[in-house]
Amino acid sequence: MAKLIFTVLLLVSFSFTTAQELNYQEIKQTRSIQEKLISNPDIAYQEALEISKSNNELLSFHGNYYIANYYYNKSELIYSKKLLLNLIDTIEKSNLPKSSKAYQDLLGICVNKLFYIHKNLGEYDRALFYLDKYKTSLPDNRFNEHYGAIKIAMGDYVSGIALLKKELQTTPHLKLGVGEKKIMNNKLFADKYNSIGDAYQAYYLQSKKSVFIDSANYYFNAAATLMLKDNFYPDYTKALLRMRLAKSAALEENYNKSLSLYRQGKNYPVVKDNVRTQQLFDLGMADCFYHLKQSDSAIFYCKKYIENYQTTKVSKENLLMAYNIMTQCYNDKKDTKNAYRYAKKSLELIQSIEGIKSKSLSFLHNYDLSIIKKESNQIIASKNYFKRSLFGISILLLIVSIGFYYYYKLQKEKQIRFLKIIENLKETKTIDTHNLHSNSTEELPKQLIDEELIEKIAIGLKKLEQKEAFLEPNFKLAYVAKKVNTNTAYLSQYFNQVIQKTFSEYTQELRVQYVLQKLNDVPYFRKYTLQAIAEEVGYKDAKTFVRVFKKQTGISPNYYIEKLENTN
C-alpha cells in the first residue's frame, strides 16, 4: 500500500514538473519559430498557430505569443495588443506557479512586447502603466531598457542613454541553449546598439553637438557589422543602415547626401515587405525634398507616409513632422486652404502628444523618487557607508523636497493669478486704464498742462480705445499725439503726470487685456500660435508678446490658455 501511494505521488510530481517546463523538442520548436518570424514570417505564423492548439498549456502559451508577435511585425499593433492582453490574462489565471521561471519568462516577454506596442503608438502613459504593473516580472536589465527608452522619448537624453548603456553592459552574452543560434543572440545586441544610436540622434536635435551624430553612426555601424558577419537578412540590414545614416546626414543639413542614402536603401526590395520601414523612408525623403525646395515631391512622400499611418498608427511625433512639412509646402505653394488644414491638424496633434507626455512625466517623477528611496535603503543597510550615505541621501532628499516645495508654491501662485484674471474679466468687459479721477489734484505733482487739454486728450484716447487702434503695430506716441490733436511732449506729460505710467505701459495693458478677454470669450482663438496672437495685437514676434504678457499678468500665455481649456 505504501509503495502504491509513493508511486502515485511520484507520477503526480512528474506531471506537475512537466507542466511547468518545455521538453527538449518543444524548446527547439519555439526557437525555430522565433527565428522564422524574421526570415520567413508566414511559415512561422502557421507553426505558431499549430502549437497554440497543443494540449500542453505552456507550449500553447508560446504559440499564442508568437502569433501576437507575427501581427506586431506586420504593423497590426492594435490587434497584436488585443492578443497579448488576452494571453496575459490567461497566463495569470493558469495553474503555472507564479514563482516558476516558466511563468515569469512567459509573462516577461508578453509585457515586453506590450510595452513596445504602446511606445510605438506614442502612448507613453500606457507603456509606463504596464511597465510599473509587471515590473516584478521583468529582469532588472530589461526594466532599465524600457525605462531608458521612455526617458529618451520624454527628452531626458542624458539619463535615458545612460540607462540603455547600463542595460547593454549588464545583459549577459547568453550561452547558446537548446535550438538557439548565435545570430539570434547577435540580433539582440544589434537592436540595443541601434536604440542607443537613435537616442544620440535625438540628443543632437536638442544640443546640435556634432559629436552625438558621430556616436549615433558608430552604434549604427556596430549593429550592422554584428548582423552582416553571419550574413543574416543582409539586404534588410543594409537598407536600415542607409536609412539611419541618411537621417544623420539630414540632421547635419546635408540633404543631398541624405536623399542619396535614402534612395540607395529604398532600392532594396525587402523594404516593401515592412510597412513601418517604408514609412520611415517616405518621411525622410519628404524632409529632404522640403529642404531642397521641391515641394511637390515632399507632399507626395508625406501623403504616402500619412496613408500608411492609418495602418500602423506608429509614432505621433513622426506624424506631426509629416503634417508640419505639408503645412510649410502648401504655404510655399500659396495654397492657404491646405496650409491652414494641416496647421490645424498639427495643433490638435500637439495637444494630444503634450497630454500624454504630461501623464508620463508624472509617472517618471514618482518613479524617480521611488528609486531614490530604494537605493537609499540599500545604501543605508551597508554598515561601511552608513554615515556618509545617510548624509548624502538626506541632502538629496532635502534638495528634492525644497525643489518640489517651490514648484508647487509657484503653481499655486500662478493658479491664484489666473483665478484673479478670470474674476476681473467677469466683473467688466472693459477696464478703464486711465481713470481721470484716480488721483486728486492735490496728490498730483505740479502739472505743466491745463485741465482743458487733459480732458481733450482723455476723450481722444477713449475713442482710440473703442476703435481698438492699439492693436495696430504703428500705435506709437507720435501716431497717438497726431490722432488726439496734440504734440508728443504734452502727450508724454499726460501719461507721466495724470495716468502715472509710461505710454509703453499703457499700450501693453490695453493689448494684454484684449488678449485675455478674447482668449476667454472666443475658444478658437486659443488654437492660434503665439506668433499669430502677437501679430494680432501689434507685436512683430512671439518673444516680445510673451515677455509683455508675463510682465502684466505674472503667468505665461501658454499657462493661461491651458487653464482656460481645462476649466471649460
Coordinates of C-alpha atoms in Angstrom, one line a residue:
M1 CA 0.0 0.0 0.0
A2 CA 2.8 2.4 0.9
K3 CA 4.6 1.5 -2.3
L4 CA 1.4 2.3 -4.3
I5 CA 1.0 5.7 -2.6
F6 CA 4.6 6.5 -3.3
T7 CA 4.2 5.6 -7.0
V8 CA 1.1 7.8 -7.3
L9 CA 2.9 10.7 -5.6
L10 CA 5.8 10.3 -7.9
L11 CA 3.6 10.3 -11.0
V12 CA 1.8 13.4 -9.8
S13 CA 5.1 15.1 -9.1
F14 CA 6.4 14.2 -12.5
S15 CA 3.2 15.5 -14.2
F16 CA 3.4 18.8 -12.3
T17 CA 7.1 19.3 -13.3
T18 CA 6.5 18.7 -17.0
A19 CA 3.6 21.1 -16.9
Q20 CA 6.0 23.9 -15.8
E21 CA 8.6 23.5 -18.5
L22 CA 9.0 22.6 -22.2
N23 CA 10.9 19.5 -23.2
Y24 CA 13.9 19.4 -25.5
Q25 CA 11.9 19.1 -28.7
E26 CA 9.4 21.8 -27.7
I27 CA 12.2 24.2 -26.9
K28 CA 13.8 23.6 -30.3
Q29 CA 10.4 24.1 -31.9
T30 CA 9.8 27.5 -30.3
R31 CA 13.3 28.7 -31.1
S32 CA 12.8 27.8 -34.7
I33 CA 9.5 29.8 -34.9
Q34 CA 11.3 32.8 -33.2
E35 CA 13.9 32.8 -36.0
K36 CA 11.4 32.3 -38.8
L37 CA 9.4 35.3 -37.6
I38 CA 12.2 37.3 -39.1
S39 CA 13.3 35.2 -42.1
N40 CA 10.0 33.6 -43.1
P41 CA 7.1 35.1 -41.1
D42 CA 4.2 33.3 -42.9
I43 CA 5.6 29.8 -42.2
A44 CA 6.4 31.0 -38.6
Y45 CA 2.7 32.0 -38.2
Q46 CA 1.4 28.6 -39.4
E47 CA 3.7 26.8 -37.0
A48 CA 2.8 29.1 -34.1
L49 CA -0.9 28.5 -34.9
E50 CA -0.3 24.8 -34.7
I51 CA 1.4 24.7 -31.3
S52 CA -1.2 27.2 -29.9
K53 CA -3.7 24.3 -30.1
S54 CA -1.4 22.0 -28.2
N55 CA -2.7 20.1 -25.1
N56 CA 0.5 21.3 -23.3
E57 CA -0.7 24.5 -21.7
L58 CA 2.8 26.1 -21.7
L59 CA 3.5 25.2 -25.3
S60 CA 0.1 26.6 -26.2
F61 CA 1.0 29.9 -24.5
H62 CA 4.2 30.2 -26.5
G63 CA 2.3 29.6 -29.7
N64 CA -0.2 32.4 -28.9
Y65 CA 2.7 34.7 -28.0
Y66 CA 4.3 34.2 -31.4
I67 CA 1.0 34.7 -33.2
A68 CA 0.8 38.1 -31.4
N69 CA 4.4 38.8 -32.4
Y70 CA 3.6 38.0 -36.0
Y71 CA 0.9 40.7 -36.1
Y72 CA 3.3 43.1 -34.3
N73 CA 5.9 42.6 -37.1
K74 CA 3.2 43.2 -39.7
S75 CA 2.4 46.6 -38.0
E76 CA -1.1 45.4 -36.9
L77 CA -0.3 46.8 -33.5
I78 CA -3.9 47.1 -32.2
Y79 CA -4.7 43.5 -33.0
S80 CA -1.4 42.4 -31.6
K81 CA -2.1 44.3 -28.3
K82 CA -5.5 42.6 -28.1
L83 CA -4.0 39.1 -28.4
L84 CA -1.3 39.9 -25.8
L85 CA -3.8 41.2 -23.3
N86 CA -5.9 38.1 -23.6
L87 CA -2.8 35.9 -23.3
I88 CA -1.6 37.7 -20.2
D89 CA -5.0 37.3 -18.6
T90 CA -5.0 33.6 -19.5
I91 CA -1.4 33.1 -18.1
E92 CA -2.3 34.8 -14.8
K93 CA -5.3 32.5 -14.4
S94 CA -3.4 29.4 -15.3
N95 CA -2.1 26.7 -12.9
L96 CA 1.5 27.8 -13.5
P97 CA 3.1 28.7 -10.2
K98 CA 3.7 32.4 -10.0
S99 CA 7.3 31.9 -8.7
S100 CA 8.3 29.5 -11.5
K101 CA 10.8 30.6 -14.1
A102 CA 8.5 29.5 -16.9
Y103 CA 5.7 31.7 -15.6
Q104 CA 8.0 34.8 -15.2
D105 CA 9.8 34.3 -18.5
L106 CA 6.5 34.0 -20.4
L107 CA 4.8 36.9 -18.7
G108 CA 8.0 38.9 -19.2
I109 CA 8.1 38.5 -22.9
C110 CA 4.4 39.4 -23.2
V111 CA 4.8 42.6 -21.2
N112 CA 7.9 43.5 -23.1
K113 CA 6.0 43.3 -26.4
L114 CA 3.0 45.2 -24.9
F115 CA 5.4 47.9 -23.7
Y116 CA 6.8 48.5 -27.2
I117 CA 3.4 48.5 -28.8
H118 CA 2.2 51.4 -26.6
K119 CA 5.6 53.2 -27.0
N120 CA 5.4 52.9 -30.8
L121 CA 1.8 54.2 -30.7
G122 CA 3.1 57.2 -28.8
E123 CA 1.0 56.1 -25.7
Y124 CA 3.8 56.5 -23.3
D125 CA 1.5 56.7 -20.3
R126 CA 0.1 53.3 -21.1
A127 CA 3.5 51.8 -21.8
L128 CA 4.6 53.0 -18.3
F129 CA 1.4 51.7 -16.8
Y130 CA 2.2 48.1 -17.9
L131 CA 5.9 48.6 -17.1
D132 CA 5.0 49.5 -13.5
K133 CA 2.3 46.9 -13.1
Y134 CA 4.5 44.0 -14.1
K135 CA 8.0 45.2 -13.2
T136 CA 8.5 42.3 -10.8
S137 CA 8.1 40.0 -13.8
L138 CA 10.8 41.7 -15.7
P139 CA 14.6 41.3 -15.2
D140 CA 16.3 44.4 -13.9
N141 CA 18.3 44.9 -17.1
R142 CA 15.2 44.7 -19.3
F143 CA 13.4 47.2 -17.0
N144 CA 16.3 49.6 -17.4
E145 CA 16.0 49.3 -21.1
H146 CA 12.3 50.2 -21.1
Y147 CA 12.7 53.0 -18.5
G148 CA 15.6 54.4 -20.6
A149 CA 13.5 54.4 -23.8
I150 CA 10.7 56.4 -22.1
K151 CA 13.2 58.8 -20.6
I152 CA 14.5 59.5 -24.1
A153 CA 11.0 59.9 -25.5
M154 CA 10.4 62.5 -22.8
G155 CA 13.6 64.4 -23.8
D156 CA 15.8 63.3 -20.9
Y157 CA 18.6 62.1 -23.1
V158 CA 21.4 62.0 -20.5
S159 CA 19.6 59.7 -18.1
G160 CA 18.0 57.7 -20.9
I161 CA 21.2 56.9 -22.8
A162 CA 23.0 56.1 -19.5
L163 CA 20.2 53.5 -18.7
L164 CA 20.4 52.0 -22.2
K165 CA 24.2 51.7 -21.9
K166 CA 23.9 50.2 -18.4
E167 CA 21.4 47.7 -19.7
L168 CA 23.8 46.8 -22.6
Q169 CA 26.6 46.2 -20.2
T170 CA 24.6 44.1 -17.8
T171 CA 22.8 41.9 -20.3
P172 CA 24.5 38.6 -20.3
H173 CA 26.0 37.2 -23.5
L174 CA 23.8 34.2 -23.5
K175 CA 25.3 30.7 -23.7
L176 CA 23.5 29.1 -26.6
G177 CA 20.8 26.8 -25.3
V178 CA 18.7 24.2 -26.9
G179 CA 17.9 25.1 -30.5
E180 CA 19.3 28.6 -30.1
K181 CA 21.5 30.1 -32.8
K182 CA 24.3 32.6 -32.3
I183 CA 22.8 35.0 -34.8
M184 CA 19.7 35.5 -32.7
N185 CA 21.8 36.5 -29.7
N186 CA 23.7 38.9 -32.0
K187 CA 20.4 40.4 -33.2
L188 CA 19.5 41.1 -29.5
F189 CA 22.7 43.2 -29.1
A190 CA 22.3 44.8 -32.6
D191 CA 18.9 46.1 -31.6
K192 CA 20.4 47.6 -28.4
Y193 CA 23.1 49.3 -30.4
N194 CA 20.5 50.8 -32.8
S195 CA 18.4 52.0 -29.9
I196 CA 21.4 53.9 -28.5
G197 CA 22.2 55.3 -31.9
D198 CA 18.6 56.6 -32.3
A199 CA 18.9 58.2 -28.9
Y200 CA 22.1 60.0 -29.9
Q201 CA 20.3 61.4 -33.0
A202 CA 17.5 62.7 -30.8
Y203 CA 20.1 64.2 -28.4
Y204 CA 21.8 66.0 -31.3
L205 CA 18.5 67.7 -32.2
Q206 CA 18.5 69.2 -28.7
S207 CA 22.2 70.1 -28.4
K208 CA 23.4 70.5 -32.0
K209 CA 26.8 68.9 -30.9
S210 CA 28.3 67.0 -33.9
V211 CA 29.9 64.5 -31.5
F212 CA 26.4 63.0 -31.0
I213 CA 26.0 62.3 -34.7
D214 CA 29.4 60.6 -34.7
S215 CA 28.3 58.5 -31.7
A216 CA 25.0 57.6 -33.4
N217 CA 26.7 56.5 -36.6
Y218 CA 29.2 54.5 -34.6
Y219 CA 26.4 52.4 -32.9
F220 CA 24.5 52.0 -36.2
N221 CA 27.7 50.6 -37.9
A222 CA 28.4 48.4 -34.9
A223 CA 24.9 46.9 -35.2
A224 CA 25.1 46.3 -38.9
T225 CA 28.5 44.7 -38.6
L226 CA 27.2 42.3 -36.0
M227 CA 24.4 41.2 -38.3
L228 CA 26.3 41.1 -41.5
K229 CA 29.2 38.9 -40.3
D230 CA 26.8 36.0 -40.1
N231 CA 25.0 37.1 -43.3
F232 CA 21.6 37.2 -41.5
Y233 CA 19.0 39.1 -43.5
P234 CA 21.7 41.1 -45.2
D235 CA 19.6 43.2 -47.6
Y236 CA 17.3 44.4 -44.8
T237 CA 20.3 45.2 -42.6
K238 CA 22.0 47.2 -45.3
A239 CA 18.8 49.1 -46.1
L240 CA 18.2 50.0 -42.4
L241 CA 21.8 51.2 -42.1
R242 CA 21.5 53.5 -45.1
M243 CA 18.2 54.8 -43.7
R244 CA 19.8 55.6 -40.3
L245 CA 22.9 57.2 -41.8
A246 CA 20.6 59.2 -44.1
K247 CA 18.8 60.6 -41.1
S248 CA 22.2 61.6 -39.6
A249 CA 23.1 63.4 -42.8
A250 CA 19.8 65.2 -42.8
L251 CA 20.3 66.3 -39.1
E252 CA 23.6 67.9 -40.2
E253 CA 21.6 69.6 -43.0
N254 CA 23.4 67.7 -45.8
Y255 CA 20.2 67.0 -47.6
N256 CA 21.6 65.9 -51.0
K257 CA 23.8 63.2 -49.3
S258 CA 20.8 62.2 -47.1
L259 CA 18.5 61.8 -50.1
S260 CA 21.1 59.8 -52.0
L261 CA 21.3 57.4 -49.0
Y262 CA 17.5 57.1 -48.7
R263 CA 17.3 56.2 -52.4
Q264 CA 20.0 53.6 -52.0
G265 CA 18.3 52.0 -49.1
K266 CA 14.8 52.1 -50.7
N267 CA 16.1 50.2 -53.7
Y268 CA 16.3 47.0 -51.7
P269 CA 13.0 45.1 -52.5
V270 CA 12.8 43.9 -48.9
V271 CA 11.8 47.4 -47.7
K272 CA 8.4 47.0 -49.3
D273 CA 7.7 44.0 -47.1
N274 CA 7.8 46.1 -43.9
V275 CA 5.3 49.0 -43.9
R276 CA 6.9 50.7 -40.9
T277 CA 10.3 50.8 -42.5
Q278 CA 8.7 52.1 -45.7
Q279 CA 7.1 54.9 -43.7
L280 CA 10.5 56.0 -42.3
F281 CA 12.0 56.1 -45.8
D282 CA 9.0 58.1 -47.1
L283 CA 9.1 60.6 -44.2
G284 CA 12.9 61.0 -44.5
M285 CA 12.7 61.7 -48.3
A286 CA 9.8 64.1 -47.8
D287 CA 12.0 66.0 -45.3
C288 CA 14.9 66.2 -47.8
F289 CA 12.7 67.3 -50.6
Y290 CA 11.2 70.0 -48.5
H291 CA 14.6 71.4 -47.5
L292 CA 15.7 71.2 -51.1
K293 CA 12.7 73.4 -52.1
Q294 CA 11.0 70.6 -54.1
S295 CA 7.5 71.0 -52.5
D296 CA 5.6 68.7 -54.9
S297 CA 7.9 65.7 -54.2
A298 CA 7.8 66.5 -50.4
I299 CA 4.0 66.5 -50.5
F300 CA 3.9 63.2 -52.5
Y301 CA 6.0 61.3 -49.9
C302 CA 4.2 62.9 -46.9
K303 CA 0.9 61.6 -48.4
K304 CA 2.4 58.1 -48.7
Y305 CA 3.5 58.3 -45.1
I306 CA 0.1 59.5 -43.8
E307 CA -1.7 56.9 -45.8
N308 CA 0.4 54.1 -44.2
Y309 CA 0.0 55.7 -40.8
Q310 CA -3.7 54.8 -40.9
T311 CA -2.5 51.1 -40.8
T312 CA 0.4 51.3 -38.4
K313 CA -0.6 54.2 -36.0
V314 CA 3.1 54.3 -35.1
S315 CA 4.8 57.5 -33.7
K316 CA 2.6 60.6 -33.3
E317 CA 5.9 62.6 -33.4
N318 CA 6.6 61.4 -36.9
L319 CA 3.0 62.1 -38.0
L320 CA 3.4 65.7 -36.6
M321 CA 6.6 66.1 -38.7
A322 CA 4.6 65.0 -41.8
Y323 CA 1.8 67.5 -41.0
N324 CA 4.4 70.3 -40.5
I325 CA 6.1 69.5 -43.8
M326 CA 2.7 69.6 -45.6
T327 CA 1.8 72.9 -43.9
Q328 CA 5.1 74.5 -45.0
C329 CA 5.0 73.1 -48.5
Y330 CA 1.4 74.2 -49.1
N331 CA 2.3 77.6 -47.7
D332 CA 5.2 77.9 -50.1
K333 CA 2.8 77.0 -52.9
K334 CA 0.4 79.7 -51.8
D335 CA -2.3 77.1 -51.1
T336 CA -3.6 78.7 -48.0
K337 CA -6.6 76.3 -47.7
N338 CA -4.5 73.2 -47.4
A339 CA -1.8 75.0 -45.4
Y340 CA -4.5 76.0 -42.8
R341 CA -5.9 72.4 -42.8
Y342 CA -2.6 70.8 -41.9
A343 CA -1.6 73.6 -39.5
K344 CA -4.9 72.8 -37.6
K345 CA -4.1 69.1 -37.7
S346 CA -0.6 69.9 -36.2
L347 CA -2.1 71.9 -33.3
E348 CA -4.6 69.2 -32.5
L349 CA -1.8 66.5 -32.5
I350 CA 0.5 68.7 -30.4
Q351 CA -2.2 68.9 -27.7
S352 CA -2.7 65.1 -27.8
I353 CA 1.1 64.5 -27.5
E354 CA 1.5 67.0 -24.7
G355 CA -1.4 65.5 -22.8
I356 CA 0.2 62.0 -23.0
K357 CA 3.7 63.3 -22.0
S358 CA 2.2 65.2 -19.1
K359 CA 0.8 62.0 -17.6
S360 CA 4.1 60.2 -18.4
L361 CA 6.2 62.8 -16.7
S362 CA 4.1 62.4 -13.5
F363 CA 4.9 58.7 -13.5
L364 CA 8.6 59.4 -14.2
H365 CA 8.8 61.9 -11.3
N366 CA 7.1 59.4 -8.9
Y367 CA 9.3 56.6 -10.1
D368 CA 12.5 58.6 -9.8
L369 CA 11.6 59.3 -6.1
S370 CA 10.9 55.6 -5.5
I371 CA 14.3 54.8 -7.0
I372 CA 16.0 57.3 -4.7
K373 CA 14.2 55.7 -1.7
K374 CA 15.1 52.2 -2.8
E375 CA 18.7 53.0 -3.4
S376 CA 18.9 54.9 -0.1
N377 CA 17.6 52.0 1.9
Q378 CA 20.1 49.7 0.2
I379 CA 23.0 52.0 0.9
I380 CA 21.9 52.7 4.5
A381 CA 21.8 48.9 5.1
S382 CA 25.5 48.8 4.4
K383 CA 27.5 49.3 7.6
N384 CA 30.7 50.5 5.9
Y385 CA 29.0 53.5 4.2
F386 CA 26.2 54.2 6.6
K387 CA 27.1 57.7 7.9
R388 CA 28.3 59.1 4.6
S389 CA 25.4 57.6 2.6
L390 CA 22.8 58.8 5.1
F391 CA 24.2 62.3 4.9
G392 CA 24.2 62.3 1.1
I393 CA 20.7 60.9 0.8
S394 CA 19.4 63.4 3.4
I395 CA 20.9 66.2 1.4
L396 CA 19.5 64.8 -1.8
L397 CA 16.0 64.4 -0.3
L398 CA 16.2 67.9 1.1
I399 CA 17.1 69.3 -2.3
V400 CA 14.2 67.3 -3.9
S401 CA 11.8 68.4 -1.1
I402 CA 12.8 72.1 -1.5
G403 CA 12.6 71.9 -5.2
F404 CA 9.1 70.5 -5.1
Y405 CA 8.0 72.9 -2.4
Y406 CA 9.0 75.8 -4.6
Y407 CA 7.5 74.1 -7.7
Y408 CA 4.1 73.7 -6.0
K409 CA 4.3 77.1 -4.5
L410 CA 4.9 78.6 -7.9
Q411 CA 2.0 76.6 -9.4
K412 CA -0.3 77.7 -6.6
E413 CA 0.6 81.4 -7.2
K414 CA 0.0 81.0 -10.9
Q415 CA -3.4 79.4 -10.2
I416 CA -4.3 82.4 -7.9
R417 CA -3.2 84.9 -10.6
F418 CA -5.3 83.0 -13.2
L419 CA -8.4 83.0 -11.0
K420 CA -8.0 86.7 -10.3
I421 CA -7.8 87.4 -14.0
I422 CA -11.0 85.4 -14.7
E423 CA -12.8 87.2 -11.8
N424 CA -11.8 90.6 -13.2
L425 CA -13.0 89.6 -16.7
K426 CA -16.4 88.6 -15.3
E427 CA -16.8 91.9 -13.4
T428 CA -16.4 94.0 -16.5
K429 CA -15.7 93.5 -20.2
T430 CA -13.8 96.8 -20.4
I431 CA -11.4 98.2 -17.9
D432 CA -10.8 101.9 -17.9
T433 CA -7.0 102.0 -17.9
H434 CA -6.7 105.8 -17.3
N435 CA -9.3 106.8 -14.7
L436 CA -9.2 110.6 -14.6
H437 CA -10.3 110.7 -11.0
S438 CA -7.9 108.1 -9.6
N439 CA -5.8 110.9 -8.0
S440 CA -6.9 114.2 -6.7
T441 CA -5.3 117.4 -8.0
E442 CA -3.6 117.9 -4.6
E443 CA -1.9 114.4 -4.9
L444 CA -0.5 115.1 -8.4
P445 CA 2.8 116.8 -9.0
K446 CA 2.8 120.3 -10.4
Q447 CA 1.1 120.0 -13.8
L448 CA 2.6 121.6 -17.0
I449 CA -0.7 121.2 -19.0
D450 CA -4.1 122.6 -18.2
E451 CA -7.3 120.8 -17.3
E452 CA -8.9 121.5 -20.7
L453 CA -6.1 119.8 -22.5
I454 CA -6.2 116.9 -20.1
E455 CA -9.9 116.3 -20.8
K456 CA -9.3 116.7 -24.6
I457 CA -6.5 114.0 -24.5
A458 CA -8.6 111.7 -22.3
I459 CA -11.6 111.9 -24.7
G460 CA -9.3 111.3 -27.7
L461 CA -7.7 108.3 -26.1
K462 CA -11.1 106.8 -25.2
K463 CA -12.1 107.0 -28.8
L464 CA -9.0 105.3 -30.0
E465 CA -9.5 102.5 -27.4
Q466 CA -13.1 102.0 -28.6
K467 CA -11.8 101.6 -32.2
E468 CA -9.1 99.2 -30.9
A469 CA -6.4 101.3 -32.6
F470 CA -3.9 100.0 -30.0
L471 CA -3.8 96.7 -32.0
E472 CA -2.0 98.4 -34.9
P473 CA 1.8 98.0 -35.0
N474 CA 2.1 101.7 -35.6
F475 CA 0.4 102.6 -32.4
K476 CA 3.3 104.8 -31.2
L477 CA 3.4 108.1 -29.2
A478 CA 3.7 110.3 -32.3
Y479 CA 0.8 108.5 -34.0
V480 CA -1.4 108.9 -31.0
A481 CA -0.4 112.5 -30.5
K482 CA -1.5 113.3 -34.0
K483 CA -4.8 111.5 -33.6
V484 CA -5.7 113.4 -30.4
N485 CA -4.5 116.7 -31.9
T486 CA -1.6 117.4 -29.6
N487 CA 2.1 117.0 -29.6
T488 CA 4.3 114.2 -28.2
A489 CA 5.6 116.4 -25.4
Y490 CA 2.2 117.2 -24.0
L491 CA 1.0 113.6 -24.5
S492 CA 4.1 112.2 -22.7
Q493 CA 3.4 114.6 -19.8
Y494 CA -0.2 113.5 -19.7
F495 CA 0.8 109.8 -19.2
N496 CA 3.5 110.6 -16.7
Q497 CA 1.5 113.1 -14.6
V498 CA -2.1 112.2 -15.0
I499 CA -2.1 108.4 -15.5
Q500 CA 1.2 108.0 -13.8
K501 CA 2.5 105.4 -16.2
T502 CA 4.5 105.5 -19.4
F503 CA 2.9 105.3 -22.9
S504 CA 4.5 101.9 -23.3
E505 CA 3.0 100.5 -20.1
Y506 CA -0.4 102.0 -21.2
T507 CA -0.2 100.2 -24.6
Q508 CA 0.9 96.9 -23.0
E509 CA -2.0 96.9 -20.6
L510 CA -4.5 97.5 -23.4
R511 CA -3.1 94.8 -25.6
V512 CA -2.8 92.2 -22.9
Q513 CA -6.3 93.0 -21.6
Y514 CA -7.6 92.5 -25.2
V515 CA -5.9 89.1 -25.4
L516 CA -7.1 88.0 -22.0
Q517 CA -10.7 88.9 -22.9
K518 CA -10.6 87.3 -26.4
L519 CA -9.0 84.1 -25.2
N520 CA -11.7 83.8 -22.5
D521 CA -14.6 84.6 -24.9
V522 CA -13.5 83.0 -28.2
P523 CA -12.4 79.4 -27.9
Y524 CA -11.0 79.1 -31.4
F525 CA -8.6 82.0 -30.7
R526 CA -6.8 79.6 -28.2
K527 CA -5.8 77.4 -31.2
Y528 CA -3.7 80.3 -32.7
T529 CA 0.1 80.1 -32.3
L530 CA 1.7 82.6 -30.0
Q531 CA 3.2 84.3 -33.1
A532 CA -0.3 84.7 -34.6
I533 CA -1.6 86.2 -31.4
A534 CA 1.4 88.5 -31.1
E535 CA 0.8 89.8 -34.6
E536 CA -2.9 90.2 -33.8
V537 CA -2.1 92.7 -31.1
G538 CA 0.6 94.6 -32.9
Y539 CA 3.8 92.8 -31.9
K540 CA 6.2 91.5 -34.6
D541 CA 7.3 88.4 -32.7
A542 CA 6.0 86.0 -30.1
K543 CA 9.0 86.5 -27.8
T544 CA 8.1 90.2 -27.2
F545 CA 4.5 89.3 -26.7
V546 CA 5.3 86.6 -24.1
R547 CA 7.6 88.9 -22.2
V548 CA 4.9 91.6 -22.0
F549 CA 2.1 89.1 -21.1
K550 CA 4.2 87.7 -18.2
K551 CA 5.0 91.2 -17.0
Q552 CA 1.3 92.2 -17.0
T553 CA -0.2 89.0 -15.6
G554 CA 2.6 87.1 -13.8
I555 CA 1.8 84.0 -15.9
S556 CA 2.7 82.8 -19.4
P557 CA 0.2 82.8 -22.3
N558 CA 0.5 79.0 -22.6
Y559 CA -0.4 78.5 -19.0
Y560 CA -3.4 80.8 -19.3
I561 CA -4.6 79.0 -22.4
E562 CA -4.1 75.6 -20.8
K563 CA -6.1 76.6 -17.7
L564 CA -8.9 78.0 -19.8
E565 CA -9.1 74.8 -21.8
N566 CA -9.2 72.7 -18.6
T567 CA -11.7 75.0 -16.9
N568 CA -14.0 74.8 -19.9

